[in-house]
C-alpha positions as CSV (number, residue, x, y, z in Angstrom):
1,M,68.2,238.0,295.3
2,L,70.6,238.0,292.5
3,T,71.9,241.4,293.2
4,S,72.1,240.4,297.0
5,A,74.0,237.3,296.2
6,A,76.4,239.1,293.9
7,A,77.2,242.0,296.4
8,A,77.9,239.5,299.0
9,Q,80.5,238.0,297.0
10,V,81.9,241.1,295.8
11,R,82.5,242.2,299.2
12,V,84.4,238.9,300.2
13,H,86.6,239.4,297.3
14,L,87.4,243.0,298.2
15,A,88.1,242.2,301.8
16,A,90.7,239.8,300.5
17,D,92.0,242.5,298.4
18,R,91.0,240.6,295.3
19,P,89.7,243.5,292.9
20,A,89.7,241.5,289.5
21,P,87.4,238.5,291.0
22,A,85.3,241.2,292.7
23,V,84.5,242.8,289.2
24,Q,83.8,239.4,287.8
25,A,81.4,238.4,290.6
26,M,79.2,241.6,290.0
27,E,79.1,241.4,286.2
28,G,76.4,238.9,286.0
29,A,74.0,240.6,288.1
30,L,74.8,244.1,286.8
31,H,74.0,242.9,283.1
32,H,70.8,241.6,284.3
33,V,70.1,245.1,285.7
34,R,71.2,246.8,282.8
35,R,69.1,244.6,280.7
36,T,65.6,244.9,282.6
37,G,66.2,248.4,283.7
38,A,65.7,247.4,287.3
39,W,67.8,249.9,288.8
40,V,65.6,250.4,291.9
41,W,66.7,247.0,293.0
42,A,70.3,247.7,292.4
43,S,70.7,249.4,296.2
44,V,72.4,246.5,297.5
45,L,74.9,245.9,294.6
46,A,75.8,249.3,293.4
47,P,78.3,250.4,296.2
48,P,80.4,247.7,296.3
49,A,80.3,247.6,292.5
50,V,81.7,250.8,292.5
51,Q,84.2,249.9,294.8
52,A,85.2,246.7,293.3
53,L,85.9,249.0,289.8
54,L,87.7,251.9,291.5
55,R,90.1,249.3,293.2
56,A,90.7,247.4,289.8
57,G,91.8,250.9,288.4
58,R,88.6,251.3,286.2
59,A,87.4,254.7,287.5
60,G,85.8,255.4,284.1
61,E,83.6,252.5,284.3
62,A,82.7,253.4,287.7
63,R,81.8,256.9,287.0
64,L,79.6,255.4,284.2
65,L,78.0,253.0,286.5
66,V,76.7,255.9,288.9
67,T,75.5,258.0,285.8
68,E,73.3,255.0,284.9
69,L,72.1,254.5,288.7
70,A,71.2,257.8,288.7
71,D,69.3,258.0,285.4
72,G,67.9,254.6,286.2
73,I,66.2,255.8,289.1
74,A,65.2,259.4,288.2
75,R,61.5,260.2,288.9
76,R,61.2,257.1,290.9
77,D,60.1,256.8,294.5
78,A,62.9,254.6,295.5
79,P,64.6,255.9,298.9
80,A,66.8,253.0,299.1
81,A,68.4,253.3,295.5
82,R,68.9,257.0,296.2
83,A,70.8,256.5,299.5
84,A,72.9,253.7,297.3
85,L,73.4,256.6,295.0
86,L,74.5,258.8,297.5
87,T,77.0,256.2,298.9
88,C,78.3,255.5,295.1
89,R,79.1,259.4,294.6
90,A,80.8,259.6,298.1
91,L,83.1,256.7,297.1
92,L,83.9,258.6,293.7
93,T,84.8,261.7,295.6
94,D,88.1,259.7,295.9
95,T,88.9,260.0,292.3
96,A,87.0,263.2,291.4
97,G,87.5,265.1,294.4
98,P,84.5,267.0,296.0
99,Q,82.1,268.8,293.9
100,P,81.9,272.7,294.3
101,G,79.2,273.5,296.9
102,T,79.2,270.1,298.6
103,G,81.2,271.2,301.8
104,G,84.2,269.3,301.0
105,A,85.3,265.6,301.0
106,D,83.6,264.5,303.9
107,A,80.2,265.8,303.1
108,P,79.1,263.3,300.6
109,Y,80.0,260.5,303.3
110,L,77.8,262.3,305.8
111,T,74.9,262.8,303.7
112,A,75.0,259.1,302.8
113,V,75.1,257.9,306.5
114,D,72.1,260.4,307.0
115,A,70.0,258.8,304.4
116,W,70.8,255.0,305.4
117,T,70.1,256.1,309.1
118,E,66.8,257.9,308.0
119,L,65.9,254.5,306.5
120,E,66.8,252.6,309.5
121,R,69.4,250.6,307.6
122,P,72.0,250.4,310.2
123,Y,74.3,248.1,308.2
124,E,74.3,250.2,305.1
125,A,75.1,253.2,307.5
126,A,78.1,251.2,308.8
127,Y,79.7,250.3,305.5
128,V,79.7,254.1,304.4
129,R,81.5,254.9,307.9
130,E,83.7,252.0,307.2
131,A,84.6,253.5,303.7
132,W,84.9,256.9,304.8
133,G,87.3,255.9,307.7
134,L,89.5,253.9,305.4
135,R,89.9,256.6,302.9
136,L,90.9,259.2,305.7
137,L,93.4,256.7,307.0
138,A,95.0,255.9,303.6
139,A,95.2,259.7,303.1
140,G,96.7,260.3,306.7
141,A,93.8,262.6,307.4
142,A,92.9,263.4,311.0
143,G,89.7,261.3,312.2
144,G,90.0,258.2,310.2
145,R,90.8,256.2,313.3
146,T,87.4,257.8,315.0
147,V,85.3,257.1,312.1
148,L,86.4,253.6,311.7
149,H,85.6,252.9,315.2
150,E,82.3,254.3,314.9
151,A,81.7,251.9,312.0
152,I,83.0,249.0,314.4
153,A,80.6,250.0,316.9
154,A,77.7,250.1,314.5
155,Y,78.6,246.7,313.3
156,Q,79.0,245.6,316.9
157,D,75.4,246.9,317.5
158,I,73.7,244.3,314.7
159,D,76.3,241.7,315.7
160,A,78.1,241.8,312.4
161,V,81.2,240.1,313.7
162,W,82.7,239.5,310.1
163,D,82.5,243.1,309.3
164,V,84.0,244.2,312.6
165,L,87.0,241.8,311.8
166,R,87.2,243.5,308.6
167,C,87.3,246.9,309.8
168,Q,90.0,245.8,312.8
169,R,92.0,244.5,310.0
170,G,91.8,247.7,308.0
171,L,93.1,249.6,311.3
172,R,95.9,247.2,311.6
173,D,97.0,247.6,308.0
174,H,97.2,251.5,309.0
175,G,99.3,251.1,311.9
176,Q,96.5,251.3,314.2
177,V,96.3,249.2,317.2
178,T,92.8,247.5,318.2
179,V,92.4,246.0,321.7
180,R,88.8,245.0,321.9
181,R,87.3,242.0,320.6
182,P,84.5,242.0,318.2
183,G,80.7,242.1,319.1
184,A,79.2,240.4,322.1
185,L,82.3,238.3,322.6
186,G,83.7,241.2,324.4
187,Y,81.0,241.3,327.0
188,G,79.7,237.7,327.2
189,D,76.6,237.7,329.3
190,H,77.2,241.1,330.6
191,L,75.6,243.9,329.1
192,S,77.5,246.2,326.8
193,P,77.3,250.0,327.4
194,R,75.0,250.6,324.6
195,E,72.8,247.7,325.8
196,R,72.9,248.8,329.3
197,A,71.9,252.5,328.1
198,V,68.9,251.1,325.9
199,A,67.9,249.2,328.7
200,R,67.7,251.8,331.2
201,L,65.6,254.0,328.8
202,A,63.4,251.1,328.3
203,S,62.6,250.5,332.1
204,L,61.8,254.2,332.2
205,G,58.9,253.5,330.1
206,L,60.4,254.8,326.7
207,S,59.1,253.0,323.7
208,N,61.9,251.4,321.2
209,R,61.1,254.6,318.8
210,E,61.6,257.1,321.4
211,I,64.8,255.5,322.5
212,A,66.0,255.4,319.1
213,R,65.4,259.1,319.1
214,E,67.3,259.7,322.0
215,L,70.3,257.7,321.6
216,V,70.5,258.4,317.5
217,L,69.8,254.7,316.7
218,S,68.0,252.9,314.3
219,H,64.5,251.4,315.5
220,R,65.7,248.0,314.5
221,T,69.1,248.4,316.5
222,V,67.3,249.4,319.6
223,E,64.7,246.2,319.3
224,H,68.1,243.9,318.9
225,H,69.5,245.7,322.5
226,V,66.2,245.0,323.9
227,A,66.0,241.5,323.1
228,R,69.8,241.0,324.1
229,A,69.2,242.9,327.6
230,L,66.3,240.9,328.4
231,R,67.9,237.9,327.6
232,K,71.2,238.4,329.4
233,L,69.2,239.9,332.4
234,G,66.9,236.7,332.5
235,V,63.8,238.8,332.4
236,S,60.7,238.4,330.3
237,S,59.4,242.1,330.1
238,R,60.7,245.4,329.9
239,T,58.8,246.3,333.4
240,E,61.4,243.8,335.3
241,I,64.5,245.5,333.6
242,G,64.8,248.3,336.2
243,S,65.1,245.9,339.2
244,Q,68.0,243.8,337.6
245,L,70.1,246.7,336.5
246,G,70.8,248.2,339.8
247,P,71.5,251.8,340.4
């Protein structure tokens, strides 16, 4: 709970471009983690903490934090903490450059996205895509806009409206124009394209897990889409979806 609250505060400060307060917001929770050795619980805090340190010009401390995290979860069964470690290492590529044999600067981000997706943690996967897309835009590299739009779509899938707005502001800051409104506001009581795709497969009898595999989504994201589709279509069961979708 302490690390989650601190991580939220850090992200708010970073979104407002206040790296110094972001670092201050994490220090208490990070001190607690170091004192107790509870690095397996640092999966929420570590990535934004690394971002805060990097933005504050304290890259050496960021690298030390990643080393501490790696040592703290070594030989432990902690999938979320390992995904967080992969995220932190991806963030560090901006300062250290890609490591030999990693497949370039983008590979660590892809690896981190895959790790969070495997854990069915769509928010964290979107968070990595956001950081990746912003890095590409800042470097003037091709693909930054596409990656950030993928992050926006993932945030929209889980109704993370504030995160969508943050990504759209990032696009504008880099001279990219956005025209869609965030989240469900863009569709109201109508199905979004993603909701319609999920609803169509549900009407064919596929389970949520089968739909997730088919559309490369997390199981939880599919659950959200099915629930919203049922509500928007005004039906109470999956068997009624087909008659409401139309051809």
